[in-house]
Short mmCIF file of C-alpha atoms in Angstrom, two decimals:
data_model
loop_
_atom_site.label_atom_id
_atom_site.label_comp_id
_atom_site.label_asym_id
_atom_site.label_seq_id
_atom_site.Cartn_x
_atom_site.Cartn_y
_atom_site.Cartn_z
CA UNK Z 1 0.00 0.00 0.00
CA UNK Z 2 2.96 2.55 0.87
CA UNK Z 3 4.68 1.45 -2.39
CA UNK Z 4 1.52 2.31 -4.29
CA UNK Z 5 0.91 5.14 -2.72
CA UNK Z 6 4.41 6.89 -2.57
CA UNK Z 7 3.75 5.85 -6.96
CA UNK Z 8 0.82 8.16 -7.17
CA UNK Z 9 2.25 10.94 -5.33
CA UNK Z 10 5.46 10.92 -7.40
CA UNK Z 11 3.49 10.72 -10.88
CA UNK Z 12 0.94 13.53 -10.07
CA UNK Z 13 3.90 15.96 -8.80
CA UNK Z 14 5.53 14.59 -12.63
CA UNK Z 15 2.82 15.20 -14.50
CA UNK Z 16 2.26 18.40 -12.67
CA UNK Z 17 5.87 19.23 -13.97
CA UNK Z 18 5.15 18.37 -17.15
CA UNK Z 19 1.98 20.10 -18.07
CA UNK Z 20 2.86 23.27 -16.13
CA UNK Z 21 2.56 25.94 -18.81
CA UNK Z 22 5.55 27.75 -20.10
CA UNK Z 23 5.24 31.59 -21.22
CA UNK Z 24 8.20 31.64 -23.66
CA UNK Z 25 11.19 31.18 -22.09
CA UNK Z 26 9.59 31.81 -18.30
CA UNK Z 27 6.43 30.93 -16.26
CA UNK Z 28 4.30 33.38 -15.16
CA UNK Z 29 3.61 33.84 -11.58
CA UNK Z 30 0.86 35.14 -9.19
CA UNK Z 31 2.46 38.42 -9.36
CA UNK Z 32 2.69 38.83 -12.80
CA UNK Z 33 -0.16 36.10 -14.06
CA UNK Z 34 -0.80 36.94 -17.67
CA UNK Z 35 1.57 35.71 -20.82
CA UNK Z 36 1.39 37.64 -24.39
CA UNK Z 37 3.76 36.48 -26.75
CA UNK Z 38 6.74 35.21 -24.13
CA UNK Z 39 5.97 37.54 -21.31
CA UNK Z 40 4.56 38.32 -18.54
CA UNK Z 41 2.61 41.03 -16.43
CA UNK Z 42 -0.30 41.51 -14.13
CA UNK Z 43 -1.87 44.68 -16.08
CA UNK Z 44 -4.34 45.41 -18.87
CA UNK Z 45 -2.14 45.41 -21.95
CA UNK Z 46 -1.39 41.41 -21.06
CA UNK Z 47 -4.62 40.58 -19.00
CA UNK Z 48 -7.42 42.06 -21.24
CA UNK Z 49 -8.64 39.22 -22.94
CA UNK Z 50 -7.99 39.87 -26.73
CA UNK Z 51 -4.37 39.74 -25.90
CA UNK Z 52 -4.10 37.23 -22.90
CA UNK Z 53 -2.60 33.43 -23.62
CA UNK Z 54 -4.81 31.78 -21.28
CA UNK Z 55 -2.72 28.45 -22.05
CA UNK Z 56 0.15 30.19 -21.00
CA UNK Z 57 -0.66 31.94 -17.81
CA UNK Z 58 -0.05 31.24 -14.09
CA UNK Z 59 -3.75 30.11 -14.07
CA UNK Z 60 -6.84 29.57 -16.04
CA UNK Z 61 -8.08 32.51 -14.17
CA UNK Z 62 -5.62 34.59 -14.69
CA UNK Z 63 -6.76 36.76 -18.12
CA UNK Z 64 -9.75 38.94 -17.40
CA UNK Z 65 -13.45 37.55 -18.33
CA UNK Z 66 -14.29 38.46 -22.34
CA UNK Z 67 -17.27 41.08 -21.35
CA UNK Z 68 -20.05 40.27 -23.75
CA UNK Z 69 -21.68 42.76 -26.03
CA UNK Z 70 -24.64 45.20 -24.74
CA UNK Z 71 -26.68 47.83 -26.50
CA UNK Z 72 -24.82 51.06 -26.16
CA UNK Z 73 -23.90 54.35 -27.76
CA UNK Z 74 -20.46 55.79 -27.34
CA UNK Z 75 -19.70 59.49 -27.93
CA UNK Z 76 -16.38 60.32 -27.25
CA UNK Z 77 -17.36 63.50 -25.58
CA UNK Z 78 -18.43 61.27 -22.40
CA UNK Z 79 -16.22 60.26 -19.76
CA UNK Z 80 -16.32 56.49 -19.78
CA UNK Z 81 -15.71 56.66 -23.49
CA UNK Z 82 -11.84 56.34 -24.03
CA UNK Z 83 -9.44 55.24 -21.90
CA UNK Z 84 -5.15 54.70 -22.18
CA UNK Z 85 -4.94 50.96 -21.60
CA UNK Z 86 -2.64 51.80 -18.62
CA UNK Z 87 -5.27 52.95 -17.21
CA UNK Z 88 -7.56 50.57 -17.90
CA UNK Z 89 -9.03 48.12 -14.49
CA UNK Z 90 -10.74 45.55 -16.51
CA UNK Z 91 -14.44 47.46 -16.02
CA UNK Z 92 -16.06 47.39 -19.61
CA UNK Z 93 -19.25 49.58 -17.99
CA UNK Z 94 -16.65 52.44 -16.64
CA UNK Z 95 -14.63 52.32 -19.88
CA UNK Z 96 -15.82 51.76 -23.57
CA UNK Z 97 -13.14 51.98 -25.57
CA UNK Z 98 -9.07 51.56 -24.60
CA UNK Z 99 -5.64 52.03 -26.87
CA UNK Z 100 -3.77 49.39 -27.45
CA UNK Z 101 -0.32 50.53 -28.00
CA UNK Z 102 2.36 52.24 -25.45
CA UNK Z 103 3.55 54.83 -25.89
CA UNK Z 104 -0.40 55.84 -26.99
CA UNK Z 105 -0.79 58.02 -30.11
CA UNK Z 106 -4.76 57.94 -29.35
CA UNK Z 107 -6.38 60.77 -27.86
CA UNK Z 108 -9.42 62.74 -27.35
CA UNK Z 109 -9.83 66.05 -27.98
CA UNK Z 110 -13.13 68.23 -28.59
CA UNK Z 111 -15.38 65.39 -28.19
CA UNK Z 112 -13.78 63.05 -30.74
CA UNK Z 113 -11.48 60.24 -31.23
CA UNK Z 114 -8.38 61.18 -32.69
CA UNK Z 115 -5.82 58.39 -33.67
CA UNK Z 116 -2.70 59.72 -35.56
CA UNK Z 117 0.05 58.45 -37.12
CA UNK Z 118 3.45 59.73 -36.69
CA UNK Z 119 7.17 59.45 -37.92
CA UNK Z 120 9.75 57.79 -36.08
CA UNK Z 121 13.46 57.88 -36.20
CA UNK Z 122 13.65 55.47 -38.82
CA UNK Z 123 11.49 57.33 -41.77
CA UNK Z 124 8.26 54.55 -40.10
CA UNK Z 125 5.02 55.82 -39.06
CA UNK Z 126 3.94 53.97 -35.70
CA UNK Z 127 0.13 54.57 -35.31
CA UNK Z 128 -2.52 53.69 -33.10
CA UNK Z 129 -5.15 51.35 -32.70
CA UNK Z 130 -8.32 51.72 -30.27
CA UNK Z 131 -10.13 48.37 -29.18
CA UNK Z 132 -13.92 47.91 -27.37
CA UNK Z 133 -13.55 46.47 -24.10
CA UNK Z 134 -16.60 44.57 -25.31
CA UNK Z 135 -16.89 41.18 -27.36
CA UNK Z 136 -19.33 41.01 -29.98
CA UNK Z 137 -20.89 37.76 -31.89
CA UNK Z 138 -23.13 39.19 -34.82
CA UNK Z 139 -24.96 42.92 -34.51
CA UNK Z 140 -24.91 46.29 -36.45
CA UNK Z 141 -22.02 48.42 -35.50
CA UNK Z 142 -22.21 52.43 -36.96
CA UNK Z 143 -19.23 54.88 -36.41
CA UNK Z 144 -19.16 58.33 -37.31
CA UNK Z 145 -15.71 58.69 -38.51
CA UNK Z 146 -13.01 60.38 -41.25
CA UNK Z 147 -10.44 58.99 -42.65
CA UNK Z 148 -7.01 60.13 -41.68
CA UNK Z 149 -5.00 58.95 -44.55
CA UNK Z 150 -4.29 62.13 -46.23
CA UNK Z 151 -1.00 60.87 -48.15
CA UNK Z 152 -0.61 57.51 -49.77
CA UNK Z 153 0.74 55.10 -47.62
CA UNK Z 154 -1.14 56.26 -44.76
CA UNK Z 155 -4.26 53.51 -43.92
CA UNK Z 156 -7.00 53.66 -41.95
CA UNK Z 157 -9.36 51.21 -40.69
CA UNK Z 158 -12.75 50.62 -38.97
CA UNK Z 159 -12.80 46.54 -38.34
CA UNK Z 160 -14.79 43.62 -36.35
CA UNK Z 161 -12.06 41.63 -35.72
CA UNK Z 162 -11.09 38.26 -33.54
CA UNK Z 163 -7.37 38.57 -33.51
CA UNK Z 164 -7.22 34.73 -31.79
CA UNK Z 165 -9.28 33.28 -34.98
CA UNK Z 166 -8.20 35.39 -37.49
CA UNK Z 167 -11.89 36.10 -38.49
CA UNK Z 168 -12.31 40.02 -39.40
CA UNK Z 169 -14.99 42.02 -41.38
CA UNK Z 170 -13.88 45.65 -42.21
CA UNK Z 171 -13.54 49.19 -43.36
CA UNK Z 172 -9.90 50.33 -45.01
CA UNK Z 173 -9.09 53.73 -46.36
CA UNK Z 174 -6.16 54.06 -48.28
CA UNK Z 175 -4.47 57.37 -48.81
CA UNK Z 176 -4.22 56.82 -52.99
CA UNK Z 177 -7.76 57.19 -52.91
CA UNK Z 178 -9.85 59.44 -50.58
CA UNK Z 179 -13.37 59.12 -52.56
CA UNK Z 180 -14.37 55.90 -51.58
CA UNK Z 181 -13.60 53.15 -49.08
CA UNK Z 182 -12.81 49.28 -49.44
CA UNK Z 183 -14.46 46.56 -47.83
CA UNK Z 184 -13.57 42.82 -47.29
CA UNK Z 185 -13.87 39.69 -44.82
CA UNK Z 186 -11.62 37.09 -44.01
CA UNK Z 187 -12.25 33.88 -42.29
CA UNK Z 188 -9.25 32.40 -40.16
CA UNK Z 189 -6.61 34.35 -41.39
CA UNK Z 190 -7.32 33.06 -45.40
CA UNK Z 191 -6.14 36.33 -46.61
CA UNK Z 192 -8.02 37.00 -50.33
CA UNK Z 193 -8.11 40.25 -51.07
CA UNK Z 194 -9.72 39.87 -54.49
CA UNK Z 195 -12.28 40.05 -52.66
CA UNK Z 196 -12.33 43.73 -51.85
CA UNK Z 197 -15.10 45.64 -52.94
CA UNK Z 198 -15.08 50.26 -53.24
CA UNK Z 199 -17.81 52.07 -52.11
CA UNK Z 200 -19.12 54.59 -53.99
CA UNK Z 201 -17.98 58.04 -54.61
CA UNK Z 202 -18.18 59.95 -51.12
CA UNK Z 203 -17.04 63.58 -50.81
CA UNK Z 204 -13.62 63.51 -49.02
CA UNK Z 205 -13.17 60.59 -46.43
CA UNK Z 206 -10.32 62.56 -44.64
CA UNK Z 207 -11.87 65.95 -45.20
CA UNK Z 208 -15.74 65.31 -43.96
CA UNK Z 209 -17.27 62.70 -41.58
CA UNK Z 210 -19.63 59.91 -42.97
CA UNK Z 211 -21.64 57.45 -41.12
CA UNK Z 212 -20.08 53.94 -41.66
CA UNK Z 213 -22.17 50.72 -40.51
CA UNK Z 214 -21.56 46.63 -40.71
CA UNK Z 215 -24.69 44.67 -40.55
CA UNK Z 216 -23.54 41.28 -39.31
CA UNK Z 217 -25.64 38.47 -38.66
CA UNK Z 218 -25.70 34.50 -39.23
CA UNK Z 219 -26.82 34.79 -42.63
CA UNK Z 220 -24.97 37.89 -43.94
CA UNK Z 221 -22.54 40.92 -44.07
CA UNK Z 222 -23.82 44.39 -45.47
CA UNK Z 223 -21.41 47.27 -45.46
CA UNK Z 224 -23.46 50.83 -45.63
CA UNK Z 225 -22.19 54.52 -45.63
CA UNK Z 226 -24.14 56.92 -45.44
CA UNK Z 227 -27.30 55.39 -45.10
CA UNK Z 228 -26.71 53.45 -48.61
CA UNK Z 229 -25.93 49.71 -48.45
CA UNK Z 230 -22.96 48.90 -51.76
CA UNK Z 231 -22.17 45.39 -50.79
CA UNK Z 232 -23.89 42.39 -49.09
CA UNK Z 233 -22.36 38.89 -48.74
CA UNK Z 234 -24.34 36.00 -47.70
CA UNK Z 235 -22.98 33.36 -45.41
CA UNK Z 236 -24.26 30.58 -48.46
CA UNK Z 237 -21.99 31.97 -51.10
CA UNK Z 238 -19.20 31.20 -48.70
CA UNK Z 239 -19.28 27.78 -48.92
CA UNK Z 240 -16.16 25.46 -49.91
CA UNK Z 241 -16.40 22.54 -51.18
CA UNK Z 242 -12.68 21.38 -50.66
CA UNK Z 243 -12.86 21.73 -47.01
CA UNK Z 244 -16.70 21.30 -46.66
CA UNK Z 245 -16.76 24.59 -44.42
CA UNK Z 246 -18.60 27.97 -44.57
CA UNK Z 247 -15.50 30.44 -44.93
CA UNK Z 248 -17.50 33.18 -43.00
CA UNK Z 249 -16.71 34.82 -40.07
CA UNK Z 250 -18.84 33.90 -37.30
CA UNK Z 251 -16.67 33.91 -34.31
CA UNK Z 252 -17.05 36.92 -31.42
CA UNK Z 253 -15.21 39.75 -32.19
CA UNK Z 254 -13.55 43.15 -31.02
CA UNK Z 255 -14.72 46.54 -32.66
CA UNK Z 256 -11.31 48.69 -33.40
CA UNK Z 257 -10.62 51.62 -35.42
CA UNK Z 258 -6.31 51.83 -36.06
CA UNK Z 259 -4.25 53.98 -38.30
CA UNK Z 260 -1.02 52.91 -39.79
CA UNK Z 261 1.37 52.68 -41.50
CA UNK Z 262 1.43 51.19 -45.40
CA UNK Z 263 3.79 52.68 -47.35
CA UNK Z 264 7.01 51.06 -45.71
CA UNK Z 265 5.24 47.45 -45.61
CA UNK Z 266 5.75 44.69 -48.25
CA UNK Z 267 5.75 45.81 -51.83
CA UNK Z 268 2.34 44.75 -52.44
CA UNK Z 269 1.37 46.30 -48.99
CA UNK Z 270 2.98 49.67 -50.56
CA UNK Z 271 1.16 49.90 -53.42
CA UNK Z 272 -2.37 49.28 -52.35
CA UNK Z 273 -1.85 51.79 -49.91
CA UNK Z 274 -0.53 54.40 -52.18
CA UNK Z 275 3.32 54.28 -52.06
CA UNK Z 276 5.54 55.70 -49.36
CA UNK Z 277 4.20 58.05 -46.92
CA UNK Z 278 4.98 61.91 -47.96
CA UNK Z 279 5.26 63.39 -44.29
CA UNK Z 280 5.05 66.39 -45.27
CA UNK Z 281 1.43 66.10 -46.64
CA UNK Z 282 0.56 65.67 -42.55
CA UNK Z 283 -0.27 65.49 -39.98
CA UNK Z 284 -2.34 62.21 -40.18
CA UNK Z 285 -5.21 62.16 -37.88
CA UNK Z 286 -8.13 59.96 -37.78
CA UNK Z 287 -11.26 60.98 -36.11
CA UNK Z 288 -13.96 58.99 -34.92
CA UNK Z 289 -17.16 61.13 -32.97
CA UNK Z 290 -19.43 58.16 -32.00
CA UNK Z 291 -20.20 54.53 -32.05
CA UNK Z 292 -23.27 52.57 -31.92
CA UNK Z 293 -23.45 49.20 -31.03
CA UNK Z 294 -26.32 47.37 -31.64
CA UNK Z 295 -26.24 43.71 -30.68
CA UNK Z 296 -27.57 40.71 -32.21
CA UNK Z 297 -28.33 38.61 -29.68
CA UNK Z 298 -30.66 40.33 -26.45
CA UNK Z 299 -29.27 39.97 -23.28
CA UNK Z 300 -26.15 38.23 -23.57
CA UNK Z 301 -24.81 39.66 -21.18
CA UNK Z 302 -25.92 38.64 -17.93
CA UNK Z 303 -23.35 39.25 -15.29
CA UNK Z 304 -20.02 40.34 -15.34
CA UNK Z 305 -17.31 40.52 -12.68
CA UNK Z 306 -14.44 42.95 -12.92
CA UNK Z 307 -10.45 41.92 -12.13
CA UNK Z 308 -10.05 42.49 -8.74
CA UNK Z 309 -13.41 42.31 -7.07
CA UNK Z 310 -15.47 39.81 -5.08
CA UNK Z 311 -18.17 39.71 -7.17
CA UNK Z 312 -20.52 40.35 -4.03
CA UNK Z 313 -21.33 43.64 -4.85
CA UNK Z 314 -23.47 44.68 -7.69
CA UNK Z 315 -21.93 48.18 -7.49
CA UNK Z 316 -18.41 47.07 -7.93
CA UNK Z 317 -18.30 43.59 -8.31
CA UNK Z 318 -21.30 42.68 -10.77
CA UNK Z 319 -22.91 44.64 -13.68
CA UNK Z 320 -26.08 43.71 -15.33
CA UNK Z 321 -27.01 44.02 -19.17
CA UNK Z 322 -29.22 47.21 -17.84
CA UNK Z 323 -26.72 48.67 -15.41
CA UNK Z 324 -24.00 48.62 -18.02
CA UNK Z 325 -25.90 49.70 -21.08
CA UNK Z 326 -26.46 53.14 -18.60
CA UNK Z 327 -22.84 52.99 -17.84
CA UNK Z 328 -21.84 53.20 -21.64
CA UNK Z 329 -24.26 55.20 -22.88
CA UNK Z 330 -23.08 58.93 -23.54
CA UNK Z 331 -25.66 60.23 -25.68
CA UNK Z 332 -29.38 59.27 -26.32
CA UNK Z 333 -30.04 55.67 -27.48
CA UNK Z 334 -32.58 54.48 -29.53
CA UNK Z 335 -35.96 53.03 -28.58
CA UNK Z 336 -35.19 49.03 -27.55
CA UNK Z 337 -38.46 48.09 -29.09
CA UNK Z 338 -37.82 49.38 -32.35
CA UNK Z 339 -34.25 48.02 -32.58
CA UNK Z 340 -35.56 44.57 -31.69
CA UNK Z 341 -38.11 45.05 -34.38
CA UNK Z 342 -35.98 45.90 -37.08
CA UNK Z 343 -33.32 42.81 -35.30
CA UNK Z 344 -36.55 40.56 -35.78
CA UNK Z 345 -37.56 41.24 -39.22
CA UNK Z 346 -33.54 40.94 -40.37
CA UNK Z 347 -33.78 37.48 -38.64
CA UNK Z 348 -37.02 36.43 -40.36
CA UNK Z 349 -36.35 37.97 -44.13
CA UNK Z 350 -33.29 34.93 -43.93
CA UNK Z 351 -34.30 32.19 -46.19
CA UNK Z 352 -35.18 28.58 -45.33
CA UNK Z 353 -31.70 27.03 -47.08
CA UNK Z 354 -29.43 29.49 -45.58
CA UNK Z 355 -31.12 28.73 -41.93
CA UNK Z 356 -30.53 24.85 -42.43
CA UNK Z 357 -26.69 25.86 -43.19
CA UNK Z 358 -26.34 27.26 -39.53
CA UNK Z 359 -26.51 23.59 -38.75
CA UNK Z 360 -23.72 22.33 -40.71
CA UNK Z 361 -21.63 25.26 -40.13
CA UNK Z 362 -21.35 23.90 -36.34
CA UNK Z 363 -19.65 20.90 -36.93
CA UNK Z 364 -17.20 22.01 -40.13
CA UNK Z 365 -16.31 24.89 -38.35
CA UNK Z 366 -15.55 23.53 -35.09
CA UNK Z 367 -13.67 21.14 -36.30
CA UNK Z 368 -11.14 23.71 -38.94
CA UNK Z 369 -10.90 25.94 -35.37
CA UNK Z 370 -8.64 23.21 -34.27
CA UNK Z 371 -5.67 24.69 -35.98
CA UNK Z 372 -3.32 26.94 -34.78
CA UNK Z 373 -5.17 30.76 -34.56
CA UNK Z 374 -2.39 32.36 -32.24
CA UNK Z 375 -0.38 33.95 -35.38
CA UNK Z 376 -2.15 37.02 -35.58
CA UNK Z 377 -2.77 39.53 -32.54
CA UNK Z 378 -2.89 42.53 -34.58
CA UNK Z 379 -5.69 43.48 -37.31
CA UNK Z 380 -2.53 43.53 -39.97
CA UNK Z 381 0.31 41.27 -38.36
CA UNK Z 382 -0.28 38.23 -40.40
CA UNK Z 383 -0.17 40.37 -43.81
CA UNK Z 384 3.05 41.12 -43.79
CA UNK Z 385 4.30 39.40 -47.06
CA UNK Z 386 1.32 40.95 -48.72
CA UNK Z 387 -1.07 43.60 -46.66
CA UNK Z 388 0.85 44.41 -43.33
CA UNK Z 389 2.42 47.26 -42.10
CA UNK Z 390 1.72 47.01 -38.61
CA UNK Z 391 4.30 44.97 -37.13
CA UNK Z 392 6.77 48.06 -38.84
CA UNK Z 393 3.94 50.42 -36.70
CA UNK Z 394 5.01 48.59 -33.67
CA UNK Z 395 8.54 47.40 -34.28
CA UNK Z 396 9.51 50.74 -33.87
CA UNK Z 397 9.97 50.71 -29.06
CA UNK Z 398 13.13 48.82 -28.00
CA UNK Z 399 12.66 47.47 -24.41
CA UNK Z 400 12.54 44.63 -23.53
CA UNK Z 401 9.17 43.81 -22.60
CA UNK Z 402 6.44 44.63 -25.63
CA UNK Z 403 4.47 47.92 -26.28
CA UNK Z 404 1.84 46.19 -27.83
CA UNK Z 405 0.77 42.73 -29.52
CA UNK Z 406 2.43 43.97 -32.81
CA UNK Z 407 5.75 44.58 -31.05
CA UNK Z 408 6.32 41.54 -29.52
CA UNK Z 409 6.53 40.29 -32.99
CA UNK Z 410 9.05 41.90 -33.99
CA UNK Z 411 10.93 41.44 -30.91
CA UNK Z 412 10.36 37.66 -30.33
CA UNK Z 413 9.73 36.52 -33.77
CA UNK Z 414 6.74 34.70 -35.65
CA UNK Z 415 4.16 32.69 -33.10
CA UNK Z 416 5.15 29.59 -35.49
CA UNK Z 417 8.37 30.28 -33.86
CA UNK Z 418 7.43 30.99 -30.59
CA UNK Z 419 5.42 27.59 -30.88
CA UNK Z 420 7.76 25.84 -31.95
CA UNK Z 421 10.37 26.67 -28.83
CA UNK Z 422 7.46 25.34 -27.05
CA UNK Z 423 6.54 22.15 -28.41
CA UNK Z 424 10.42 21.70 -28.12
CA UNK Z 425 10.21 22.44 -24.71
CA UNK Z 426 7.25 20.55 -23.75
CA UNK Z 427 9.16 17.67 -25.58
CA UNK Z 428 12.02 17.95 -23.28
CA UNK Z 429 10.08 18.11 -20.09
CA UNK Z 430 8.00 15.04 -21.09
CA UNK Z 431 10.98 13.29 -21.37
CA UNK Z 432 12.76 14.35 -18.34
CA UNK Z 433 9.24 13.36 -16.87
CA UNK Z 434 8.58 10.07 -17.64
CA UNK Z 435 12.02 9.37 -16.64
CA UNK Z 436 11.20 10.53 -13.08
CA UNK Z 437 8.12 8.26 -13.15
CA UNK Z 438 10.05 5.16 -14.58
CA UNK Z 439 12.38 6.31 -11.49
CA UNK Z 440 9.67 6.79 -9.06
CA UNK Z 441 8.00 3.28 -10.29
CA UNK Z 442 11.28 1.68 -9.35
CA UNK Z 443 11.65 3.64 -6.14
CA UNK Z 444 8.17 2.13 -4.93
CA UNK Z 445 8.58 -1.18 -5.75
CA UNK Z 446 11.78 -1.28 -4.24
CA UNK Z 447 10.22 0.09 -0.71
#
């Protein structure tokens, strides 16, 4: 009985060993619980969940709870609009909106949301890019925005992203043409951009404000400005017959708005965007006044307990769907009834055969989710050879821990590199643990 029992003990602590999780080079600790890209810290930049490695951190508890989408509209004259992510305690219903990068070219300043791009030592622009604290699966988002890419190179963006997936529906402006703006969707990080479609002629994006809104629901994508809808794309035409999956994004997603920089990416990346940037054509500011977010699904959010609290108080600890549409609101919102009207008669114009597709989508996409989605934490870092310019954005800071998710790229390499380390490691401590158990087996049967 001792013998079998001094066995288990020595193959749990093993095993423990073995499947402890590794953060790059390091493990993270209770101090500093949260891993991005090889490192670790215990504040918002590595514990908000859009960047967290919850694989890699001291615990499964240690990144911050996604907060689920609620009804709100955010004008960035409000208070709880914007907030530095240094500053940033993990409460979605006290902040809306938070900036990714450090040091933060993201400001506001007479009521709107100004995001500019600007030149670093090396001839590189290093932008900005401003995230929703907020998750949301399917909805109608509308931002009230211009463009800030006055020079070619310079791109702007408006995008429903999920960075972990590598599913994204957006908005681009390029500086090379200031009349219009592109759309396009990707599923899983299968870049296509043949699939970009223009909007039509709009007075001067960087000049005057339009209303930009993505429709997103199970069935389809429909990009409007202005009040005028240019392209629709319905989840049926997505389907692939090679892998037998729906190539549509359908995953929850983050709401950001970013400006970078294009004209010192890839050659490819260059020339859609317009060439290199002409500095002196700046500055290059992008402005966003408000955003409504309209959710598809009623009352998904529930409850929601912030970092740090007990979760005992409804004040601090616990928000409901009501309490933090109240919180996020900053302007008047529109009547509830009406938007679940309109919500309802979306959901019932969708056509029988597109409805019966929902239900093979859930088992072909579940099962193409299995590969690895960690290689791209930034809306561009994964088009680098073709689309990408901001990993040079965020190249640009050399400490030694990372400004942003776009940084630690450049600092740490690819994720298929960082994986790789870490399958190689995990290798090695399997090893050197089932030695110890062969060892501890031995030991016991010996007593």
């Amino acid at each position: 009985m001792k013998s079998i029992t001094l066995f288990a003990l020595a193959a749990a602590a093993v095993l423990q060993t073995a499947t402890a999780a590794k953060c790059g080079s390091q493990d993270c600790g209770k101090d500093s619980p949260c891993c991005v890209r090889g490192y670790c810290n215990a504040n918002a930049m590595y514990c908000i969940p859009f960047n967290c490695e919850v694989q890699n951190s001291y615990s499964a508890d240690s990144c911050w709870d996604t907060a689920h989408c609620v009804k709100s509209n955010v004008n960035f004259g409000s208070a709880n609009a914007f907030a530095q992510i240094a500053d940033y305690k993990g409460d979605p219903s006290k902040t809306a909106f938070v900036s990714q990068f450090e040091p933060s070219n993201a400001k506001v300043v007479g009521g709107e949301l100004q995001m500019e791009l600007v030149k670093q030592g090396d001839g590189k622009g290093f932008g900005a890019t401003v995230t929703n604290t907020r998750a949301i699966q399917y909805g109608t988002v509308t931002a009230v925005m211009r463009s800030g890419s006055v020079s070619g190179g310079v791109v702007s963006s408006f995008i429903i992203r999920n960075d972990k997936l590598g599913d994204e529906i957006d908005f681009e402006f390029v500086g090379a043409d200031k009349s219009t703006v592109e759309s396009n969707y990707y599923w899983h990080d299968q870049l296509d951009y043949t699939k970009m479609v223009k909007s039509q002629v709009l007075s001067d994006t960087t000049k005057n404000d339009h209303t930009y809104q993505i429709q997103w629901t199970p069935d389809q994508i429909v990009w409007v400005v202005d009040g005028n809808a240019f392209r629709t794309v319905k989840r049926s035409e997505t389907w692939d017959a090679g892998s037998g999956t729906f190539k549509y994004p359908d995953s929850e997603a983050y709401v950001s708005f970013s400006i970078w920089d294009g004209g010192s990416g890839a050659q490819g990346t260059a020339d859609w965007a317009g060439g290199a940037i002409q500095w002196g054509q700046g500055p290059f500011v992008a402005g966003v006044k408000s955003v409504d977010i309209d959710c598809y699904y009623k009352g998904n959010e529930t409850t929601y307990t912030p970092p740090g609290s007990s979760g005992g108080d409804d004040d601090d600890g616990k928000s409901s769907s009501d309490d933090d549409e109240d919180d996020e609101s900053s302007t008047d919102k529109s009547s509830k009834d009406d938007d679940k009207s309109s919500k309802d008669d979306d959901k019932s114009s969708s056509d029988d055969d597109e409805s019966s597709e929902d239900d093979d989508e859930s088992s072909s996409d579940k099962t193409s989710k299995d590969s690895d989605k960690s290689s791209k934490h930034s809306s561009n870092d994964d088009e680098s050879d073709s689309k990408d310019a901001s990993s040079d954005q965020s190249s640009e800071d050399s400490s030694d821990e990372p400004e942003s998710d776009d940084s630690v790229d450049e600092e740490t390499g690819s994720s298929e590199d960082l994986d790789e380390s870490s399958d190689t490691s995990s290798s090695t401590m399997l090893t050197a643990s089932l030695s110890a158990v062969v060892a501890a087996m031995a030991a016991a049967c010996a007593f």
